[in-house]
Coordinates of C-alpha atoms and ligand atoms in Angstrom, one line a residue:
M127 CA 0.0 0.0 0.0
S128 CA 1.5 3.3 -0.9
I129 CA 1.6 6.2 1.5
E130 CA -1.3 8.7 1.3
K131 CA 0.0 12.1 0.0
K132 CA -1.0 15.0 2.4
W133 CA 0.1 18.6 2.7
W134 CA 0.8 18.1 6.4
K135 CA 3.4 15.4 5.5
E136 CA 5.2 17.7 3.1
E137 CA 5.2 21.0 4.9
V138 CA 7.7 21.9 7.6
I139 CA 6.8 23.3 11.0
Y140 CA 8.6 26.2 12.8
Q141 CA 7.8 26.4 16.5
I142 CA 7.5 29.9 18.0
Y143 CA 7.5 30.3 21.8
P144 CA 5.8 33.7 21.8
R145 CA 7.0 34.8 25.2
S146 CA 10.6 34.6 23.9
F147 CA 10.3 35.5 20.2
N148 CA 10.1 39.2 19.8
D149 CA 8.8 42.0 22.1
S150 CA 7.1 44.9 20.3
N151 CA 6.0 47.1 23.2
G152 CA 8.9 47.1 25.6
D153 CA 7.4 45.1 28.5
G154 CA 10.0 42.5 28.2
I155 CA 7.6 39.8 27.0
G156 CA 7.4 38.6 23.4
D157 CA 4.0 39.3 21.8
I158 CA 1.9 38.9 18.7
Q159 CA 2.8 42.2 17.1
G160 CA 6.4 41.1 17.7
I161 CA 5.8 38.0 15.7
I162 CA 4.1 39.9 12.9
Q163 CA 7.2 42.1 12.7
K164 CA 9.2 38.9 12.0
L165 CA 6.9 37.0 9.6
D166 CA 9.2 37.9 6.6
Y167 CA 12.2 36.5 8.5
V168 CA 10.3 33.2 9.1
K169 CA 9.1 33.1 5.5
N170 CA 12.6 33.8 4.3
L171 CA 13.8 30.6 6.1
G172 CA 11.6 28.6 3.9
V173 CA 9.3 26.9 6.4
D174 CA 5.5 26.5 5.9
I175 CA 3.7 26.1 9.2
I176 CA 4.0 28.2 12.3
W177 CA 3.2 26.3 15.6
L178 CA 2.5 28.9 18.2
S179 CA 2.8 27.8 21.9
P180 CA -0.3 28.9 23.8
I181 CA -1.4 32.6 23.6
Y182 CA -4.7 32.3 25.5
K183 CA -5.4 34.1 28.8
S184 CA -3.3 32.4 31.5
P185 CA -1.8 33.2 34.9
N186 CA 1.4 31.9 33.4
D187 CA 2.2 29.4 36.2
D188 CA 3.4 27.2 33.3
N189 CA 3.9 29.9 30.7
G190 CA 0.5 29.6 29.1
Y191 CA 0.1 25.8 29.4
D192 CA -2.4 26.7 32.2
I193 CA -5.3 28.3 30.3
S194 CA -7.9 30.4 32.2
D195 CA -9.9 31.4 29.1
Y196 CA -9.7 29.3 25.9
R197 CA -11.4 31.8 23.7
S198 CA -9.3 34.8 24.5
I199 CA -5.8 36.2 23.9
H200 CA -3.6 36.8 26.9
P201 CA -3.3 40.6 27.2
E202 CA 0.5 40.3 27.5
F203 CA 0.5 38.9 24.0
G204 CA -2.1 41.3 22.6
T205 CA -5.7 41.3 21.5
M206 CA -7.9 39.1 19.3
Q207 CA -7.5 41.8 16.7
D208 CA -3.7 41.3 16.8
F209 CA -4.3 37.6 16.5
D210 CA -6.5 38.1 13.4
E211 CA -3.8 40.3 11.9
L212 CA -1.2 37.6 12.6
L213 CA -3.3 34.9 11.0
D214 CA -3.9 37.1 8.0
G215 CA -0.2 37.9 7.7
I216 CA 0.7 34.2 7.9
H217 CA -1.8 33.2 5.2
K218 CA -0.9 36.1 3.0
R219 CA 2.7 34.7 3.0
G220 CA 1.4 31.3 2.0
M221 CA 2.1 29.8 5.4
R222 CA -0.2 28.1 7.9
L223 CA -0.9 28.5 11.6
L224 CA -1.0 25.6 14.1
M225 CA -2.4 26.5 17.5
D226 CA -1.3 24.8 20.7
V227 CA -4.3 23.6 22.8
V228 CA -4.2 22.2 26.3
F229 CA -7.2 20.0 27.0
N230 CA -5.8 17.6 29.6
H231 CA -6.0 20.4 32.2
S232 CA -7.1 24.0 32.6
S233 CA -5.7 26.7 34.9
D234 CA -7.1 26.7 38.4
E235 CA -8.1 30.3 37.6
H236 CA -10.5 29.2 34.8
A237 CA -14.1 30.0 35.7
W238 CA -14.9 26.3 35.6
F239 CA -12.5 25.6 38.5
E240 CA -13.4 28.7 40.4
E241 CA -16.9 27.3 40.4
A242 CA -16.0 23.6 40.9
K243 CA -14.1 24.2 44.1
K244 CA -17.0 26.1 45.7
S245 CA -19.0 23.0 46.7
I246 CA -19.4 19.3 46.3
D247 CA -22.7 19.8 44.4
N248 CA -21.6 22.7 42.2
P249 CA -22.7 22.1 38.6
Y250 CA -19.0 22.4 37.5
R251 CA -17.7 20.1 40.3
D252 CA -17.4 17.2 37.8
Y253 CA -15.5 19.2 35.3
Y254 CA -12.5 18.1 37.4
I255 CA -11.4 15.0 39.3
W256 CA -12.0 15.0 43.0
K257 CA -11.3 12.3 45.6
K258 CA -11.4 11.9 49.3
G259 CA -7.9 11.6 50.9
K260 CA -6.7 8.5 52.8
D261 CA -6.1 9.1 56.5
G262 CA -5.0 12.7 55.9
D263 CA -2.9 11.7 52.8
P264 CA -3.6 12.1 49.1
P265 CA -5.9 9.5 47.4
N266 CA -2.9 7.6 45.9
N267 CA 0.9 7.9 45.4
W268 CA 0.8 9.4 41.9
R269 CA 3.4 12.1 41.4
S270 CA 3.2 15.2 39.3
F271 CA 5.4 15.7 36.2
F272 CA 6.7 18.7 38.0
G273 CA 7.5 17.1 41.4
G274 CA 5.4 16.3 44.5
S275 CA 2.1 14.7 44.7
A276 CA -0.4 14.8 41.7
W277 CA -3.1 15.7 44.2
D278 CA -3.8 18.9 46.1
Y279 CA -6.1 19.3 49.1
E280 CA -9.0 21.7 48.8
P281 CA -10.1 22.4 52.4
N282 CA -13.4 24.1 51.6
T283 CA -14.8 20.7 50.4
D284 CA -12.4 18.4 52.2
E285 CA -11.4 16.7 49.0
Y286 CA -8.3 16.4 46.8
Y287 CA -8.2 17.3 43.1
L288 CA -5.9 15.7 40.5
H289 CA -3.2 17.7 38.7
L290 CA -0.6 15.7 36.8
F291 CA 1.3 18.9 36.3
T292 CA 1.4 21.9 38.7
K293 CA -1.3 22.4 41.4
K294 CA -2.5 25.4 39.3
Q295 CA -3.2 23.0 36.4
P296 CA -6.1 20.8 37.6
D297 CA -6.9 17.9 35.2
L298 CA -10.2 18.1 33.3
N299 CA -12.6 15.2 33.7
W300 CA -13.1 13.9 30.2
E301 CA -15.5 11.3 31.6
N302 CA -17.9 14.1 31.8
P303 CA -19.7 14.6 28.4
K304 CA -20.3 18.3 29.3
V305 CA -16.5 18.8 29.4
R306 CA -16.1 17.1 26.1
K307 CA -18.8 19.2 24.6
E308 CA -17.1 22.4 25.9
I309 CA -13.8 21.3 24.4
Y310 CA -15.3 20.5 21.0
S311 CA -16.9 23.9 20.9
I312 CA -13.6 25.6 21.7
V313 CA -11.9 23.6 18.9
K314 CA -14.7 24.7 16.5
F315 CA -14.3 28.3 17.6
W316 CA -10.7 28.4 16.6
L317 CA -11.1 26.4 13.4
D318 CA -13.9 28.7 12.3
K319 CA -11.4 31.6 12.7
G320 CA -9.5 29.9 9.9
I321 CA -6.5 28.3 11.7
D322 CA -4.9 25.4 10.0
G323 CA -4.7 22.9 12.9
F324 CA -3.7 22.1 16.4
R325 CA -0.9 20.7 18.4
M326 CA -2.6 18.9 21.3
D327 CA -0.8 19.1 24.5
V328 CA -0.3 15.7 26.4
I329 CA -3.3 14.3 24.6
P330 CA -2.6 10.6 25.7
L331 CA -3.3 11.6 29.3
I332 CA -6.9 12.6 28.9
S333 CA -8.4 9.2 29.9
K334 CA -7.8 8.3 33.5
R335 CA -7.6 4.8 35.0
L336 CA -10.6 5.3 37.3
D337 CA -9.5 2.9 40.0
F338 CA -6.8 5.5 40.7
A339 CA -4.7 2.7 42.2
D340 CA -1.3 3.3 43.7
T341 CA 1.6 2.5 41.4
S342 CA 4.6 0.4 42.3
L343 CA 6.5 1.5 39.2
E344 CA 9.9 3.0 40.1
S345 CA 10.7 5.0 37.0
F346 CA 8.6 8.0 36.2
N347 CA 8.9 7.3 32.5
D348 CA 7.1 4.0 33.2
V349 CA 4.5 5.7 35.3
V350 CA 3.8 8.1 32.3
A351 CA 3.5 5.3 29.8
Q352 CA 1.6 2.7 31.9
V353 CA -0.4 4.8 34.4
Y354 CA -1.0 8.3 33.0
S355 CA -1.0 7.7 29.2
N356 CA -3.1 5.5 26.9
G357 CA -6.0 5.2 29.3
P358 CA -9.1 3.1 28.6
R359 CA -11.2 5.7 26.8
V360 CA -8.4 7.8 25.2
H361 CA -9.2 6.7 21.6
E362 CA -13.0 6.9 22.1
Y363 CA -12.5 10.6 23.1
I364 CA -10.1 11.5 20.3
N365 CA -12.2 9.8 17.8
E366 CA -15.3 11.6 19.1
M367 CA -13.5 14.9 18.7
Y368 CA -12.6 13.8 15.1
E369 CA -16.2 12.8 14.3
E370 CA -17.7 15.9 16.0
V371 CA -15.4 18.6 14.7
L372 CA -12.0 17.8 13.2
Q373 CA -13.2 15.8 10.1
H374 CA -15.1 18.8 8.8
Y375 CA -11.9 20.9 8.2
D376 CA -8.8 20.6 6.0
I377 CA -6.4 20.9 8.9
M378 CA -3.6 19.1 10.6
T379 CA -3.6 17.7 14.1
V380 CA -0.5 16.6 16.0
G381 CA -0.7 15.1 19.4
E382 CA 2.1 15.6 21.9
G383 CA 2.6 12.1 23.1
P384 CA 4.4 11.5 26.4
G385 CA 4.0 7.8 27.1
I386 CA 3.0 6.9 23.5
T387 CA 5.2 3.9 22.6
T388 CA 5.9 2.2 19.3
Q389 CA 3.3 -0.4 20.4
T390 CA 0.6 2.2 20.9
G391 CA 1.6 4.8 18.2
L392 CA -0.6 3.6 15.4
D393 CA -3.7 3.6 17.6
Y394 CA -3.4 7.4 17.5
V395 CA -2.3 8.1 14.0
G396 CA -3.2 5.1 11.8
H397 CA -4.7 6.4 8.6
D398 CA -7.9 4.4 9.3
R399 CA -8.2 5.5 12.9
R400 CA -10.0 8.8 12.4
E401 CA -8.1 10.3 15.3
L402 CA -4.9 12.4 14.8
N403 CA -2.7 13.0 11.7
M404 CA 0.6 12.5 13.6
I405 CA 2.3 12.6 17.0
F406 CA 5.3 14.1 18.6
H407 CA 6.5 11.0 20.4
L408 CA 8.9 11.7 23.2
D409 CA 10.9 8.5 23.3
H410 CA 14.2 10.2 22.2
M411 CA 13.4 13.3 24.3
F412 CA 13.0 11.2 27.5
L413 CA 16.3 9.4 26.9
G414 CA 18.5 9.9 29.9
H415 CA 15.6 10.5 32.3
G416 CA 16.3 8.3 35.4
P417 CA 13.7 7.0 37.9
R418 CA 13.1 10.5 39.3
G419 CA 13.0 12.1 35.8
K420 CA 15.2 14.4 33.9
F421 CA 17.1 15.8 36.9
D422 CA 18.1 12.2 37.8
P423 CA 20.0 11.5 34.6
I424 CA 21.2 8.1 33.4
P425 CA 23.6 7.5 30.5
Y426 CA 22.4 7.2 26.9
G427 CA 23.9 8.0 23.4
W428 CA 23.4 8.1 19.7
T429 CA 23.0 4.4 19.6
D430 CA 19.8 4.8 21.6
I431 CA 18.7 7.6 19.3
K432 CA 19.2 5.7 16.1
R433 CA 17.6 2.6 17.6
L434 CA 14.5 4.7 18.4
F435 CA 14.3 6.2 15.0
S436 CA 14.5 2.7 13.4
E437 CA 11.8 1.4 15.8
W438 CA 9.5 4.3 15.0
H439 CA 10.0 3.9 11.3
E440 CA 9.1 0.2 11.6
A441 CA 6.1 0.9 13.8
M442 CA 4.6 3.5 11.5
G443 CA 5.3 1.7 8.2
D444 CA 3.1 3.2 5.5
S445 CA 0.1 3.3 7.9
G446 CA 0.9 6.1 10.3
W447 CA 2.9 9.3 10.6
I448 CA 5.1 11.1 13.2
S449 CA 6.9 14.4 13.4
I450 CA 10.7 14.5 13.4
F451 CA 12.2 16.9 15.8
M452 CA 15.2 17.1 18.2
D453 CA 14.1 19.8 20.5
N454 CA 11.2 22.1 21.4
H455 CA 10.2 24.4 24.2
D456 CA 10.5 21.6 26.8
F457 CA 14.0 20.2 26.1
P458 CA 17.5 21.6 25.9
R459 CA 18.8 23.1 22.7
M460 CA 19.6 20.2 20.3
V461 CA 23.0 21.6 19.3
S462 CA 24.1 21.4 23.0
R463 CA 22.3 18.1 23.8
F464 CA 23.0 16.1 20.7
G465 CA 25.6 18.1 18.8
D466 CA 28.6 20.1 20.0
D467 CA 28.0 23.7 21.1
G468 CA 31.8 24.3 21.4
T469 CA 34.3 23.8 18.5
Y470 CA 31.8 22.3 16.1
R471 CA 28.7 24.3 16.9
I472 CA 28.0 25.4 13.4
E473 CA 28.9 22.1 11.8
S474 CA 26.9 20.1 14.2
A475 CA 23.9 22.4 14.0
K476 CA 23.9 21.9 10.2
L477 CA 24.3 18.1 10.7
L478 CA 21.2 18.0 13.0
A479 CA 19.3 20.1 10.5
M480 CA 20.1 17.6 7.7
M481 CA 19.0 14.7 9.9
V482 CA 15.7 16.4 11.0
L483 CA 14.9 17.3 7.4
T484 CA 15.8 14.0 5.7
L485 CA 14.2 11.4 8.1
R486 CA 10.7 10.3 7.3
G487 CA 8.1 12.5 9.1
T488 CA 6.9 16.0 9.4
A489 CA 10.0 18.0 10.3
C490 CA 9.7 20.5 13.1
I491 CA 12.2 23.3 13.8
Y492 CA 12.3 25.2 17.1
Q493 CA 12.9 28.9 17.0
G494 CA 16.6 29.8 17.0
S495 CA 17.8 26.4 15.7
E496 CA 18.4 28.2 12.4
L497 CA 20.9 30.4 14.2
G498 CA 22.6 27.6 16.0
M499 CA 21.4 28.9 19.3
S500 CA 22.7 26.9 22.3
N501 CA 22.1 26.2 26.0
V502 CA 22.5 28.9 28.6
K503 CA 24.3 28.6 32.0
F504 CA 22.9 31.2 34.4
D505 CA 24.9 31.7 37.6
S506 CA 22.0 31.4 40.0
I507 CA 18.8 29.5 40.3
E508 CA 17.1 32.9 40.7
D509 CA 17.8 33.6 37.0
Y510 CA 15.6 30.7 36.0
R511 CA 11.8 31.0 35.4
D512 CA 10.5 27.5 34.7
V513 CA 8.1 26.1 37.3
E514 CA 9.5 22.6 36.6
T515 CA 13.0 23.8 37.5
H516 CA 11.9 25.6 40.7
N517 CA 9.7 22.7 41.9
Y518 CA 12.5 20.2 41.4
F519 CA 15.1 22.5 42.9
K520 CA 13.0 22.5 46.1
E521 CA 12.4 18.7 46.0
F522 CA 16.0 17.8 45.3
T523 CA 17.7 20.2 47.6
E524 CA 15.4 19.1 50.4
T525 CA 16.5 15.5 49.8
G526 CA 20.3 15.9 49.8
T527 CA 21.3 17.4 46.5
S528 CA 23.3 20.6 47.0
P529 CA 22.1 23.8 45.2
D530 CA 25.3 23.9 43.2
E531 CA 24.9 20.3 42.1
F532 CA 21.3 21.0 41.1
L533 CA 22.2 24.1 39.2
K534 CA 24.6 22.1 37.1
L535 CA 21.7 19.7 36.3
V536 CA 19.6 22.7 35.3
H537 CA 22.3 23.8 33.0
E538 CA 22.2 20.5 31.2
H539 CA 18.5 19.5 31.4
G540 CA 16.4 22.6 32.2
R541 CA 13.7 23.9 29.9
D542 CA 14.8 27.5 30.2
N543 CA 17.7 26.5 27.9
V544 CA 15.3 26.9 25.0
R545 CA 13.3 29.7 26.5
T546 CA 15.9 32.5 26.6
P547 CA 14.9 35.2 24.1
M548 CA 15.6 35.0 20.4
Q549 CA 18.9 36.6 19.6
W550 CA 18.2 39.1 16.8
N551 CA 21.3 41.3 16.9
K552 CA 24.1 42.7 19.1
S553 CA 22.1 45.5 20.7
K554 CA 21.0 45.4 24.3
H555 CA 19.1 42.2 25.1
A556 CA 19.9 40.9 21.6
G557 CA 17.3 43.2 20.1
F558 CA 14.5 41.1 21.7
T559 CA 13.2 43.9 23.8
N560 CA 13.7 47.6 24.7
G561 CA 12.6 46.8 28.2
E562 CA 13.8 44.3 30.8
P563 CA 13.4 40.7 29.4
W564 CA 11.2 38.3 31.4
I565 CA 14.2 36.0 31.4
N566 CA 17.8 37.0 30.7
V567 CA 19.2 36.7 27.2
N568 CA 21.9 34.1 26.7
P569 CA 25.2 36.2 27.0
N570 CA 26.5 34.5 23.8
Y571 CA 24.2 36.7 21.7
L572 CA 27.2 38.8 20.8
D573 CA 28.5 35.8 18.9
I574 CA 25.2 34.2 17.9
N575 CA 22.5 36.5 16.5
A576 CA 20.3 36.7 13.4
E577 CA 21.9 39.9 12.0
D578 CA 25.3 38.3 11.9
V579 CA 24.0 34.9 10.7
L580 CA 22.0 36.5 7.9
A581 CA 25.1 38.4 6.7
D582 CA 27.1 35.1 6.5
K583 CA 26.2 33.0 3.4
D584 CA 27.8 30.0 5.0
S585 CA 25.7 30.2 8.2
V586 CA 23.3 27.6 9.6
F587 CA 20.4 29.7 8.4
Y588 CA 21.2 29.4 4.7
F589 CA 22.0 25.7 5.2
Y590 CA 18.4 25.3 6.5
R591 CA 17.2 27.2 3.5
E592 CA 19.0 25.0 1.1
L593 CA 17.8 21.8 2.8
L594 CA 14.2 23.1 2.9
A595 CA 14.4 24.0 -0.8
F596 CA 15.9 20.6 -1.6
R597 CA 13.1 18.9 0.4
K598 CA 10.4 20.8 -1.4
K599 CA 11.9 19.6 -4.7
E600 CA 12.6 16.0 -3.8
K601 CA 9.4 14.3 -2.7
T602 CA 11.5 11.2 -2.1
L603 CA 12.4 12.8 1.2
I604 CA 8.7 12.9 2.1
Y605 CA 7.2 9.7 0.8
G606 CA 10.3 7.6 0.0
D607 CA 11.2 4.5 2.1
W608 CA 14.1 4.6 4.5
K609 CA 16.8 2.2 5.4
I610 CA 19.9 2.4 7.6
I611 CA 23.2 1.5 6.0
E612 CA 25.3 -0.3 8.5
S613 CA 28.8 1.1 9.1
Q614 CA 31.8 0.0 11.1
S615 CA 31.7 3.0 13.4
S616 CA 28.9 3.7 15.9
D617 CA 29.7 7.3 15.4
L618 CA 28.2 7.3 11.9
F619 CA 24.5 7.5 11.0
I620 CA 24.2 6.6 7.3
Y621 CA 20.9 6.0 5.6
E622 CA 19.0 6.1 2.4
R623 CA 15.7 7.5 1.3
F624 CA 14.4 5.9 -1.9
D625 CA 11.5 5.4 -4.2
S626 CA 11.1 4.9 -8.0
N627 CA 12.3 8.5 -8.6
C628 CA 15.6 8.4 -6.9
N629 CA 17.9 7.4 -4.1
I630 CA 19.0 10.0 -1.5
L631 CA 22.0 9.0 0.6
V632 CA 22.6 10.8 3.9
M633 CA 25.9 10.4 5.7
L634 CA 26.3 11.9 9.2
N635 CA 29.3 11.7 11.6
H636 CA 27.9 12.7 14.9
S637 CA 31.3 12.7 16.7
D638 CA 34.5 14.6 17.2
H639 CA 36.5 11.9 15.4
T640 CA 37.2 11.2 11.7
H641 CA 35.9 7.9 10.5
T642 CA 36.2 5.9 7.3
H643 CA 33.1 4.3 5.8
D644 CA 32.7 1.7 3.1
V645 CA 29.7 3.1 1.2
I646 CA 30.1 2.8 -2.6
L647 CA 29.5 6.4 -3.8
E648 CA 29.6 5.4 -7.5
G649 CA 26.8 7.2 -9.4
Y650 CA 25.9 9.5 -6.5
D651 CA 26.0 13.3 -7.0
L652 CA 26.9 15.3 -3.9
C653 CA 24.1 17.8 -3.4
L654 CA 24.8 19.3 0.1
T655 CA 27.5 19.2 2.7
N656 CA 28.6 21.3 5.7
M657 CA 32.3 21.2 5.1
T658 CA 35.1 20.5 2.5
N659 CA 36.6 17.1 2.7
D660 CA 39.0 15.9 -0.1
D661 CA 38.9 12.3 1.1
V662 CA 35.3 11.1 0.4
A663 CA 36.2 7.7 1.9
T664 CA 36.2 9.4 5.3
L665 CA 33.7 11.5 7.3
L666 CA 35.3 14.3 9.3
P667 CA 34.1 15.3 12.8
W668 CA 30.5 16.4 12.5
E669 CA 30.6 16.2 8.7
C670 CA 27.2 15.7 7.0
R671 CA 26.8 14.9 3.3
L672 CA 23.7 14.4 1.1
Y673 CA 23.9 12.6 -2.2
K674 CA 21.4 11.9 -4.9
K675 CA 21.3 9.4 -7.8
Ligands
TEU269 O1 4.6 18.9 28.0 C1 4.4 17.6 28.6 C2 5.6 16.9 28.7 O2 5.7 15.7 28.5 C3 6.8 17.7 29.0 O3 6.4 18.7 29.9 C4 7.8 16.9 29.7 O4 7.1 15.9 30.4 C5 8.6 17.6 30.7 O5 8.8 19.0 30.3 C6 9.8 16.9 30.7 O6 10.5 17.4 31.8 C7 3.5 19.6 27.7 C8 4.0 21.0 27.3 O7 4.8 20.9 26.1 C9 4.8 21.6 28.5 O8 5.4 22.8 28.1 C10 3.8 21.8 29.6 O9 4.6 22.2 30.8 C11 3.1 20.5 30.0 O10 2.7 19.7 28.9 C12 1.9 20.7 30.8 O11 0.9 21.4 30.0
CA270 CA1 5.6 42.7 24.8

């Protein structure tokens, strides 16, 4: 069976984290008018779809992933008129807009929760999940993604409510048909405004295992996959949303999938499932997360990454679809985590770009990757803003980790690594704001900024542009099959994309060492590379090459 051809398989996503993209009014917070000012910059890169992290009204406990009014624009970001101007600007440039929606939980400042907590018999009580405690303790031993118990006690009604994230993010009760109806109406509201699709935050978590039994699983990754995700009615709910609303629009839907495994992936994105178009699985992103999560690191490497890419390719086959990405607003900068942000920063940024844009799946580029932006190392925990970081700082330092030790873990694994402001130029605060930024700019903006990068024809930006243009031309990179070519060194990632039109060979050396390979290059034309190498029988450190025949 050949793969169905779809625009959302061919087009490339560019993720904007609005708070950190561009501030137009000097309050130190990125906003919609700031994005509008940069639409030509984004278009010039050659991407097609803009994924906007949430811009709805929110108290910002989790930077907008705690929504208090799903039909409004947060005043810090602008007005609904600004939104309409942005959408129009995106469409006028031949691009599309993907909105980020969070339906597993709302903010505790949402009117629904304000009502629900008033009394046991409040009409909105069952919009959320309430349980009696056990002898003064929470109903079970579930833990939040952001540390501590997944339950918070509400004294007024002497019950606990579930929050898999912060206590200001109470989980919505999807068992309640009224909640589902509200959600489908919100989805329709935004689709009728003309947006082109949704990224659905933590969608595999929406169906809870109603026995709410304690878990004996040690590793948090296992708890996510086996207790929080893939619950008994998750497909019934997503399918209902599809039948009620999604199917009536030419849109794309991508589910963020913590806990979705290769065994369960097709259940969400199989072409015959009438659920989602694709998922952002997080298997490679969660690599290195020990029993207590990301700040309890365990070793991993490229062998694990390549194994996962192979397993997901096998799992999807021609029947499903995933997105290919190596970072987003929740994970460290890919050039620091998977590349080399020192000597080979530019080369490795280009190598990662070639990988993301040549594997099979909808490629997703996070803002700043096109500049080769890297992780930040703030001197003090006070410089950090992420609620996940602060919650775990408290939890770890209260259980024996020194503040300095934890700060080093934040440098490596914290989400604020990707949330420092976009680095536009060398002026104060990297041209992100004329005010005081909500989070400090990475001090390396003097060396890494869009103005300098755009002036350098050999920069990461133009390498992305060339790759994006090549990908548009060569549909083999979209629909072609994929196979790994075994090589002697585990530092090499060599694979082919192929169909009846052509063969595209990609050769990546994701290491600091030169390696020989034994691929026969006869008949292949070199189309793109990130460095000069006179000896094609070798791959230099962080060298990437793309051939076609
Ligand atoms: O992320 C859920 C998720 O899986 C990540 O938060 C990840 O578990 C965590 O960052 C790893 O440490 C989504 C959003 O992308 C994230 O920004 C939100 O904080 C979260 O859901 C709650 O809405
Ligand atoms: Ca602003």
